[in-house]
PDB file of N, CA and C in Angstrom:
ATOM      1  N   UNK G   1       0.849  -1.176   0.000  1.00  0.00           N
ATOM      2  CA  UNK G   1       0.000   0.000   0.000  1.00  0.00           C
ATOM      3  C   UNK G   1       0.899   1.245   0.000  1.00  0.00           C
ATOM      4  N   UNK G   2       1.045   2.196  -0.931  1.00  0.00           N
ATOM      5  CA  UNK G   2       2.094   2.845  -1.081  1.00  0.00           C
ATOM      6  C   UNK G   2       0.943   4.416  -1.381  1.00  0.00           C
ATOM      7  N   UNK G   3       1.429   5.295  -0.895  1.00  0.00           N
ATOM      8  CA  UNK G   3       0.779   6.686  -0.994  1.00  0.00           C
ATOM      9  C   UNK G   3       1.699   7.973  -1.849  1.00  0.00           C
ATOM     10  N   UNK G   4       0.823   8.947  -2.440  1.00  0.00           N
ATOM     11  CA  UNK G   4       1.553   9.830  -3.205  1.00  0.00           C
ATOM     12  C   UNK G   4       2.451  10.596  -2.546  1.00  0.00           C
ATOM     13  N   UNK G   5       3.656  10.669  -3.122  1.00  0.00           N
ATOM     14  CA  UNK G   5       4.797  11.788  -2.597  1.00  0.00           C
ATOM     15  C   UNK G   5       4.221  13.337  -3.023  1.00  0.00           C
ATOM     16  N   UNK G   6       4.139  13.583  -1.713  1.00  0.00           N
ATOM     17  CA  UNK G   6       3.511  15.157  -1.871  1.00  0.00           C
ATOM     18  C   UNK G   6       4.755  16.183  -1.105  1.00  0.00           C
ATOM     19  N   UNK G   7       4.994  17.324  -1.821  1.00  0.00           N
ATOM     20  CA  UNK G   7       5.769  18.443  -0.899  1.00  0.00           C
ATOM     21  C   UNK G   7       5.092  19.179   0.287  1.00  0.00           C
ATOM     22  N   UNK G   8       6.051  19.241   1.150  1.00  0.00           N
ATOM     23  CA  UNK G   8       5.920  19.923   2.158  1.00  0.00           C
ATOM     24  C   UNK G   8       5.870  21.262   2.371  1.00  0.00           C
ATOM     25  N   UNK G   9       4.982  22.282   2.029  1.00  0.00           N
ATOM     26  CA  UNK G   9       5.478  23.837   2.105  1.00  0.00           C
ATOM     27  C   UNK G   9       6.043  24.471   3.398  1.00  0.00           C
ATOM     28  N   UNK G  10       7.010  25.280   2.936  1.00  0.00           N
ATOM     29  CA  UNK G  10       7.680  25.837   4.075  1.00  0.00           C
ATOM     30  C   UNK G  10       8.274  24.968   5.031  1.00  0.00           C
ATOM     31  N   UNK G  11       8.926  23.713   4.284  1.00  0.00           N
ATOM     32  CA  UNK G  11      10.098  22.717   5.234  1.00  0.00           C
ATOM     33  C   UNK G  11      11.147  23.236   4.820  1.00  0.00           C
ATOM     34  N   UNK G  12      11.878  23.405   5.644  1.00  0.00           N
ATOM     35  CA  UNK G  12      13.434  23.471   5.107  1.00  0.00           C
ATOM     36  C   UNK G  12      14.439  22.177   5.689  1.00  0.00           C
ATOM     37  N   UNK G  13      14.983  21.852   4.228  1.00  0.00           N
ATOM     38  CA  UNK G  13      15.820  20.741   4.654  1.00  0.00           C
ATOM     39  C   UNK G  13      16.868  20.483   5.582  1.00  0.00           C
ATOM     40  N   UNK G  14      16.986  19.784   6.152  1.00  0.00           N
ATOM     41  CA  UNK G  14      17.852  19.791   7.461  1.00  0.00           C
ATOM     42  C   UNK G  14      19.924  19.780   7.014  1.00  0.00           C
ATOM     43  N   UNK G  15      19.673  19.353   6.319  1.00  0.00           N
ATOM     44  CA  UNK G  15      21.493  19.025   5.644  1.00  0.00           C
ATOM     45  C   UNK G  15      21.250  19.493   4.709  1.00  0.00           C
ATOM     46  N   UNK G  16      21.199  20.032   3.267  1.00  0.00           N
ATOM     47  CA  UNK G  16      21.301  21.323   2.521  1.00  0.00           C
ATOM     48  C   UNK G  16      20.491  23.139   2.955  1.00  0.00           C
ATOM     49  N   UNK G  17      19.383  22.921   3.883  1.00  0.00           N
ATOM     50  CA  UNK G  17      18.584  24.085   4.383  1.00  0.00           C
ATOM     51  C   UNK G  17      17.909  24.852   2.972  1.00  0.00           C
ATOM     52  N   UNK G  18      17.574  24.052   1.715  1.00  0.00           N
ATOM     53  CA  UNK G  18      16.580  24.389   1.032  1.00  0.00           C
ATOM     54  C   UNK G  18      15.710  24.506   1.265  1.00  0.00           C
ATOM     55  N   UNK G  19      14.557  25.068   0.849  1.00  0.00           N
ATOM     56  CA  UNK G  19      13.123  25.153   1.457  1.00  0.00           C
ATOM     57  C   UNK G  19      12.521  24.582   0.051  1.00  0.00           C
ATOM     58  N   UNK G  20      11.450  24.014   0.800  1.00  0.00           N
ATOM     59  CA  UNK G  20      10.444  24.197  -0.359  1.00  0.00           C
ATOM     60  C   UNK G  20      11.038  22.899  -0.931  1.00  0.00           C
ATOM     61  N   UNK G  21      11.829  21.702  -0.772  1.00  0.00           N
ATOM     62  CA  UNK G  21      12.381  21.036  -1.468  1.00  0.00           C
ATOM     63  C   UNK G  21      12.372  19.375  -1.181  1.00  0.00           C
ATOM     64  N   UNK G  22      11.038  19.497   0.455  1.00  0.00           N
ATOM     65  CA  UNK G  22      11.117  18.046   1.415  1.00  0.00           C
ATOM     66  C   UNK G  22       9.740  17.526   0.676  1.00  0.00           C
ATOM     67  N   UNK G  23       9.805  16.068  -0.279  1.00  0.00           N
ATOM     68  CA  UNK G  23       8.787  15.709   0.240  1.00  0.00           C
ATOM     69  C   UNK G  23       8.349  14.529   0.734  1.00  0.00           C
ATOM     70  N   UNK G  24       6.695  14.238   1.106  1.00  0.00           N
ATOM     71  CA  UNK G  24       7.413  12.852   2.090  1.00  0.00           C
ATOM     72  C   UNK G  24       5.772  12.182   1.692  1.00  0.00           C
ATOM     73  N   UNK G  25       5.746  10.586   2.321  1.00  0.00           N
ATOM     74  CA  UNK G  25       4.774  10.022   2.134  1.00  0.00           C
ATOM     75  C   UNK G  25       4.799   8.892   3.156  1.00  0.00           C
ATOM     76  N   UNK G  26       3.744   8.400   3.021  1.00  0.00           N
ATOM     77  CA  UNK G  26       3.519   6.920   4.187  1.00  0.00           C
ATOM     78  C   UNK G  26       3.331   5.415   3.276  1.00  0.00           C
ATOM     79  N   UNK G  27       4.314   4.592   3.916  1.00  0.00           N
ATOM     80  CA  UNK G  27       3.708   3.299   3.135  1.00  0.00           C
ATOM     81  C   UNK G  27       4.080   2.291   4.494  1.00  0.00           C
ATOM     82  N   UNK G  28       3.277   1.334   4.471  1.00  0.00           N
ATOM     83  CA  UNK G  28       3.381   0.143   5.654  1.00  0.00           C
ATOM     84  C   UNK G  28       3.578   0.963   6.762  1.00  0.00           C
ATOM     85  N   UNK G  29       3.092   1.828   7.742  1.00  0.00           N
ATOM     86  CA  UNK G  29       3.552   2.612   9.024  1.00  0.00           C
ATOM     87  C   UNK G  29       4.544   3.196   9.037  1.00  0.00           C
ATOM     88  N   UNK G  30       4.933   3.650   7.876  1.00  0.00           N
ATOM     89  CA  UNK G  30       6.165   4.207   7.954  1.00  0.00           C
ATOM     90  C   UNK G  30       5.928   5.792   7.257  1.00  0.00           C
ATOM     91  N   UNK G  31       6.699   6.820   7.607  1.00  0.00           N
ATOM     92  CA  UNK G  31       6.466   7.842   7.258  1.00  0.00           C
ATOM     93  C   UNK G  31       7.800   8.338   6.790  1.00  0.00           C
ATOM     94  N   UNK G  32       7.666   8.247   5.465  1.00  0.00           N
ATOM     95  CA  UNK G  32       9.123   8.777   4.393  1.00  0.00           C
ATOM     96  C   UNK G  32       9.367  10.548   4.607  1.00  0.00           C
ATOM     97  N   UNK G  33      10.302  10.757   4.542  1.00  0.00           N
ATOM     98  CA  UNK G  33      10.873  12.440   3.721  1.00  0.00           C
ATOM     99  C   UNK G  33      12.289  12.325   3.150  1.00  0.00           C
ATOM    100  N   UNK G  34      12.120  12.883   1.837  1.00  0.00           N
ATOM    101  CA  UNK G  34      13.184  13.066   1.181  1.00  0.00           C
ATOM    102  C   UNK G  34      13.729  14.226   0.307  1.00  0.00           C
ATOM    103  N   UNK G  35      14.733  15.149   0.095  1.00  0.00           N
ATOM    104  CA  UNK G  35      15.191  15.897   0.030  1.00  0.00           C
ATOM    105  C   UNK G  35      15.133  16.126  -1.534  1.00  0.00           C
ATOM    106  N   UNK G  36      14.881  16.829  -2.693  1.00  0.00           N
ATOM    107  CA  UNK G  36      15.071  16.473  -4.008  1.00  0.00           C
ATOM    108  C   UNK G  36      16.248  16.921  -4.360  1.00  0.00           C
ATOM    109  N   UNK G  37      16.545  18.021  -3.633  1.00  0.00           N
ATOM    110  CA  UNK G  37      17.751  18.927  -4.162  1.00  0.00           C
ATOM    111  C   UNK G  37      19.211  18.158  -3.395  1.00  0.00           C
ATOM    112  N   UNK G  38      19.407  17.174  -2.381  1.00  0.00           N
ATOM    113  CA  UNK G  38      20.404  16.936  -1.793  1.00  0.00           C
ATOM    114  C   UNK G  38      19.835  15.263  -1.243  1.00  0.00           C
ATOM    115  N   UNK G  39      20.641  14.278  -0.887  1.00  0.00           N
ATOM    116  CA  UNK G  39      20.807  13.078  -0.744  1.00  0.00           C
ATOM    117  C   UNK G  39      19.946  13.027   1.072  1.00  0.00           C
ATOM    118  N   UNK G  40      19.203  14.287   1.565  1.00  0.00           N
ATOM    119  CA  UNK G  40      18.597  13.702   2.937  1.00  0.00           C
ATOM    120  C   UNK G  40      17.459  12.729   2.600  1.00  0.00           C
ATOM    121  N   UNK G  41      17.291  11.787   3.607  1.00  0.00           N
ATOM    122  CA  UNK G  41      16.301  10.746   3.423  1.00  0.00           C
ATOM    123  C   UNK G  41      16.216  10.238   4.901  1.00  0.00           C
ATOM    124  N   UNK G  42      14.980  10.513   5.485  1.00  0.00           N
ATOM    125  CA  UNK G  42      14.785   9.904   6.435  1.00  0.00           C
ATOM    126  C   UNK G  42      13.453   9.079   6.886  1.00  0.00           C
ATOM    127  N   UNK G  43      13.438   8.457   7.636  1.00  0.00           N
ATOM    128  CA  UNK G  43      12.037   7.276   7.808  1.00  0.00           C
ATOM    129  C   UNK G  43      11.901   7.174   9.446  1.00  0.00           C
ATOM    130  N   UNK G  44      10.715   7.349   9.543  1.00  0.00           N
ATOM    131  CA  UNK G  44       9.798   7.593  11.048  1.00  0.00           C
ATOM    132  C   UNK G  44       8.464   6.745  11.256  1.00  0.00           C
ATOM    133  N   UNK G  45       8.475   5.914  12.426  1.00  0.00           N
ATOM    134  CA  UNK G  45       7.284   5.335  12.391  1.00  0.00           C
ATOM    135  C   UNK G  45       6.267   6.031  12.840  1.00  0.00           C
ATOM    136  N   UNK G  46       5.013   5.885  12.586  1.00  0.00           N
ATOM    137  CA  UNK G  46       3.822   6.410  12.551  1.00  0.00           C
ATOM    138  C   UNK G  46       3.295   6.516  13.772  1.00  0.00           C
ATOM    139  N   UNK G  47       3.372   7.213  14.991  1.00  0.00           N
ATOM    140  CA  UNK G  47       2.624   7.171  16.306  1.00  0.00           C
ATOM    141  C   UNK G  47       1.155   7.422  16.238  1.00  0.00           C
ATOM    142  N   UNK G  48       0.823   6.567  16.410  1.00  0.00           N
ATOM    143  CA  UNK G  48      -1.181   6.892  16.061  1.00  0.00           C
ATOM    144  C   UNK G  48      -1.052   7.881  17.428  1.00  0.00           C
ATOM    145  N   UNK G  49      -0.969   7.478  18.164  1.00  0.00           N
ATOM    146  CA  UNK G  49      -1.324   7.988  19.910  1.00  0.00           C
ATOM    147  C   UNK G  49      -1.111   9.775  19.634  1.00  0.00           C
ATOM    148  N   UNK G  50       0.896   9.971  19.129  1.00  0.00           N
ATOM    149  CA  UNK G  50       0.887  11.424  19.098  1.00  0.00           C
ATOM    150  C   UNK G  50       1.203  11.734  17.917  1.00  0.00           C
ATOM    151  N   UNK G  51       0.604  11.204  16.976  1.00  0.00           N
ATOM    152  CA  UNK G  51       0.605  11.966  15.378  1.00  0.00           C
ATOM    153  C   UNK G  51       0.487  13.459  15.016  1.00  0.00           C
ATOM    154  N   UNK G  52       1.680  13.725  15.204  1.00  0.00           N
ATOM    155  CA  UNK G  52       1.736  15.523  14.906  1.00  0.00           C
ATOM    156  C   UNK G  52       2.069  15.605  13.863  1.00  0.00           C
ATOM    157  N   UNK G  53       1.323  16.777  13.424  1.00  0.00           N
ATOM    158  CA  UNK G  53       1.770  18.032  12.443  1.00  0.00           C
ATOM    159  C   UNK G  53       3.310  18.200  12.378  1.00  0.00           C
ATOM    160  N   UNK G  54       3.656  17.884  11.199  1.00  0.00           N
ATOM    161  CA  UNK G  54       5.178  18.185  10.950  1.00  0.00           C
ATOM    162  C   UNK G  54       5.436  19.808  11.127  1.00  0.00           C
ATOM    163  N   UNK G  55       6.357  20.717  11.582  1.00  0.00           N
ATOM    164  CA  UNK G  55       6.467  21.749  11.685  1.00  0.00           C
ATOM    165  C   UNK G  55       7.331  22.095  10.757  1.00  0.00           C
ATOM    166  N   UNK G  56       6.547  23.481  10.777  1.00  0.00           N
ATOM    167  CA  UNK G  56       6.703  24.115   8.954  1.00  0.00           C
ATOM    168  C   UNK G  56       6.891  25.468   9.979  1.00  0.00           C
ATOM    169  N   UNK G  57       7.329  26.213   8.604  1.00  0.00           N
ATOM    170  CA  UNK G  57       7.076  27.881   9.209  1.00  0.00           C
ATOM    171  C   UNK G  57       5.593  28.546   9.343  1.00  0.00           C
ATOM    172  N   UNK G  58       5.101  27.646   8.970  1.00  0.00           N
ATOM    173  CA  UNK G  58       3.581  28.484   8.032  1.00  0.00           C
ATOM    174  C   UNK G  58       2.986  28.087   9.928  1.00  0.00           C
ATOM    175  N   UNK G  59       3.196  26.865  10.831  1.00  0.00           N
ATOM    176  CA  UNK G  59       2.466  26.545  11.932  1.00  0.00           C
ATOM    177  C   UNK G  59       2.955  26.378  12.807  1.00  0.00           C
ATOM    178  N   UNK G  60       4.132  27.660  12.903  1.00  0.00           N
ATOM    179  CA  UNK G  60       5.163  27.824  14.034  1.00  0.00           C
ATOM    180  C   UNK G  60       4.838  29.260  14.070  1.00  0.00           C
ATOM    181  N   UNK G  61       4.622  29.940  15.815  1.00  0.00           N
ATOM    182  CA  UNK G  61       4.411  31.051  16.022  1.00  0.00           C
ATOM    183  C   UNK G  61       6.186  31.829  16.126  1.00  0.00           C
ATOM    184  N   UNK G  62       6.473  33.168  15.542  1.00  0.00           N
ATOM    185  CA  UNK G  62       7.703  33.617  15.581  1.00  0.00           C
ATOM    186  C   UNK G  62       7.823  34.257  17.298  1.00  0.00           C
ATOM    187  N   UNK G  63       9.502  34.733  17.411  1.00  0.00           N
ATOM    188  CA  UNK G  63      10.125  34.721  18.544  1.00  0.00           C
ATOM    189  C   UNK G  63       9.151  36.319  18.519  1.00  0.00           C
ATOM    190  N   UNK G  64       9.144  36.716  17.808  1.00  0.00           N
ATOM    191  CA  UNK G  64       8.579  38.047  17.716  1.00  0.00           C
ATOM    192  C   UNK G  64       7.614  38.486  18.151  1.00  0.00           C
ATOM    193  N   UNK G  65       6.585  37.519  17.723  1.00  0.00           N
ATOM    194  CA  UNK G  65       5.202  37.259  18.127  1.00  0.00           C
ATOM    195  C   UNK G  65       4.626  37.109  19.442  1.00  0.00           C
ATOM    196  N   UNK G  66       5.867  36.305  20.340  1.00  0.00           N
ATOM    197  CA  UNK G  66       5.070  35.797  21.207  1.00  0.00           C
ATOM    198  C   UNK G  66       5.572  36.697  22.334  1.00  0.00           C
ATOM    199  N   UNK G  67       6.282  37.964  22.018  1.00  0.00           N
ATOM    200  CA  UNK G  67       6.669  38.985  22.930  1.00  0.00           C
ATOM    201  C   UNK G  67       5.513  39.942  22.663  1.00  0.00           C
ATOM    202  N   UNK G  68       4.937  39.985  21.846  1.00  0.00           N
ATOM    203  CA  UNK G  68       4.366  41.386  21.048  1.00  0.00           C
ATOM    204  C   UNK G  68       3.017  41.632  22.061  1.00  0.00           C
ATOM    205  N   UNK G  69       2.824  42.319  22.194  1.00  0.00           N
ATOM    206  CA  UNK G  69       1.250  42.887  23.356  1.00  0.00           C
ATOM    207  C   UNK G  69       0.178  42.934  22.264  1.00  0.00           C
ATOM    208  N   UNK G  70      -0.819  42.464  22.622  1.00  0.00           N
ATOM    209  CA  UNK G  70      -1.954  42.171  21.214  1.00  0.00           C
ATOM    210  C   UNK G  70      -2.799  43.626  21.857  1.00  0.00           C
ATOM    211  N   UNK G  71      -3.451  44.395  21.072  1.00  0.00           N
ATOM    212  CA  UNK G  71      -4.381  45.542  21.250  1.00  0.00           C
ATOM    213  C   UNK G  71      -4.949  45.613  20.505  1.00  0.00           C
ATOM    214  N   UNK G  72      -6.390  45.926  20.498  1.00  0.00           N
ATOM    215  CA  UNK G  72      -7.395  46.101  20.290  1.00  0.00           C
ATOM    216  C   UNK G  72      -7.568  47.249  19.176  1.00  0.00           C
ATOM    217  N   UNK G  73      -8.051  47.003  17.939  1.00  0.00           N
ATOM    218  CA  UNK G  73      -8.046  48.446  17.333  1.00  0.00           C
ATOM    219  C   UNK G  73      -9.501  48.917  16.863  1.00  0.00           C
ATOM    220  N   UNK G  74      -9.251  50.322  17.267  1.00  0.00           N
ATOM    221  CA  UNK G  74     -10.555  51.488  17.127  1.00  0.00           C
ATOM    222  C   UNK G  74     -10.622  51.802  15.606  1.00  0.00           C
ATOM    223  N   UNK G  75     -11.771  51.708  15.554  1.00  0.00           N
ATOM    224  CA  UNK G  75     -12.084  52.306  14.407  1.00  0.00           C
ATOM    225  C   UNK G  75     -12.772  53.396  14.689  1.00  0.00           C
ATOM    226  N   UNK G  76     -12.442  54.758  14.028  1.00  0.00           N
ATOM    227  CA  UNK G  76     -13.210  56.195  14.463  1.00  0.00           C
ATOM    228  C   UNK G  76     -14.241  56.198  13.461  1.00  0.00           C
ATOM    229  N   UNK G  77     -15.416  57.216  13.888  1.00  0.00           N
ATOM    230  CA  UNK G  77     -16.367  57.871  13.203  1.00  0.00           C
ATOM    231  C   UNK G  77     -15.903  59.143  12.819  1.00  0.00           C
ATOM    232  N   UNK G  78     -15.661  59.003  11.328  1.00  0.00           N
ATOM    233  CA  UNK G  78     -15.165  60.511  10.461  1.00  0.00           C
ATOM    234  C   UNK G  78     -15.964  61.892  10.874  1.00  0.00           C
ATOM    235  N   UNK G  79     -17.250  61.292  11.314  1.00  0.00           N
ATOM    236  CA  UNK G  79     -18.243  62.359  11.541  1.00  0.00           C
ATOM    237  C   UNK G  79     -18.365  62.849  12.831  1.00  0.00           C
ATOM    238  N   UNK G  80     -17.515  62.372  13.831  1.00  0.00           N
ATOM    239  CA  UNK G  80     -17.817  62.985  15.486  1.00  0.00           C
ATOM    240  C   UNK G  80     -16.584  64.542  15.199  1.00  0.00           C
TER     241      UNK G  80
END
Protein backbone atom coordinates (compact mmCIF):
# COMPACT_ATOMS: atom_id res chain seq x y z
CA UNK A 1 0.00 0.00 0.00
CA UNK A 2 2.09 2.85 -1.08
CA UNK A 3 0.78 6.69 -0.99
CA UNK A 4 1.55 9.83 -3.21
CA UNK A 5 4.80 11.79 -2.60
CA UNK A 6 3.51 15.16 -1.87
CA UNK A 7 5.77 18.44 -0.90
CA UNK A 8 5.92 19.92 2.16
CA UNK A 9 5.48 23.84 2.10
CA UNK A 10 7.68 25.84 4.08
CA UNK A 11 10.10 22.72 5.23
CA UNK A 12 13.43 23.47 5.11
CA UNK A 13 15.82 20.74 4.65
CA UNK A 14 17.85 19.79 7.46
CA UNK A 15 21.49 19.03 5.64
CA UNK A 16 21.30 21.32 2.52
CA UNK A 17 18.58 24.08 4.38
CA UNK A 18 16.58 24.39 1.03
CA UNK A 19 13.12 25.15 1.46
CA UNK A 20 10.44 24.20 -0.36
CA UNK A 21 12.38 21.04 -1.47
CA UNK A 22 11.12 18.05 1.41
CA UNK A 23 8.79 15.71 0.24
CA UNK A 24 7.41 12.85 2.09
CA UNK A 25 4.77 10.02 2.13
CA UNK A 26 3.52 6.92 4.19
CA UNK A 27 3.71 3.30 3.13
CA UNK A 28 3.38 0.14 5.65
CA UNK A 29 3.55 2.61 9.02
CA UNK A 30 6.17 4.21 7.95
CA UNK A 31 6.47 7.84 7.26
CA UNK A 32 9.12 8.78 4.39
CA UNK A 33 10.87 12.44 3.72
CA UNK A 34 13.18 13.07 1.18
CA UNK A 35 15.19 15.90 0.03
CA UNK A 36 15.07 16.47 -4.01
CA UNK A 37 17.75 18.93 -4.16
CA UNK A 38 20.40 16.94 -1.79
CA UNK A 39 20.81 13.08 -0.74
CA UNK A 40 18.60 13.70 2.94
CA UNK A 41 16.30 10.75 3.42
CA UNK A 42 14.79 9.90 6.44
CA UNK A 43 12.04 7.28 7.81
CA UNK A 44 9.80 7.59 11.05
CA UNK A 45 7.28 5.33 12.39
CA UNK A 46 3.82 6.41 12.55
CA UNK A 47 2.62 7.17 16.31
CA UNK A 48 -1.18 6.89 16.06
CA UNK A 49 -1.32 7.99 19.91
CA UNK A 50 0.89 11.42 19.10
CA UNK A 51 0.61 11.97 15.38
CA UNK A 52 1.74 15.52 14.91
CA UNK A 53 1.77 18.03 12.44
CA UNK A 54 5.18 18.18 10.95
CA UNK A 55 6.47 21.75 11.69
CA UNK A 56 6.70 24.12 8.95
CA UNK A 57 7.08 27.88 9.21
CA UNK A 58 3.58 28.48 8.03
CA UNK A 59 2.47 26.54 11.93
CA UNK A 60 5.16 27.82 14.03
CA UNK A 61 4.41 31.05 16.02
CA UNK A 62 7.70 33.62 15.58
CA UNK A 63 10.13 34.72 18.54
CA UNK A 64 8.58 38.05 17.72
CA UNK A 65 5.20 37.26 18.13
CA UNK A 66 5.07 35.80 21.21
CA UNK A 67 6.67 38.99 22.93
CA UNK A 68 4.37 41.39 21.05
CA UNK A 69 1.25 42.89 23.36
CA UNK A 70 -1.95 42.17 21.21
CA UNK A 71 -4.38 45.54 21.25
CA UNK A 72 -7.39 46.10 20.29
CA UNK A 73 -8.05 48.45 17.33
CA UNK A 74 -10.55 51.49 17.13
CA UNK A 75 -12.08 52.31 14.41
CA UNK A 76 -13.21 56.20 14.46
CA UNK A 77 -16.37 57.87 13.20
CA UNK A 78 -15.17 60.51 10.46
CA UNK A 79 -18.24 62.36 11.54
CA UNK A 80 -17.82 62.98 15.49
Amino acid sequence: MSSVKRFIAGVTCPRCAQMDRIRAWEQNGIRYRECVSCDFFEQLPIEEENSSELTTRVNQVREEQKNRDVQPVRILDPKR
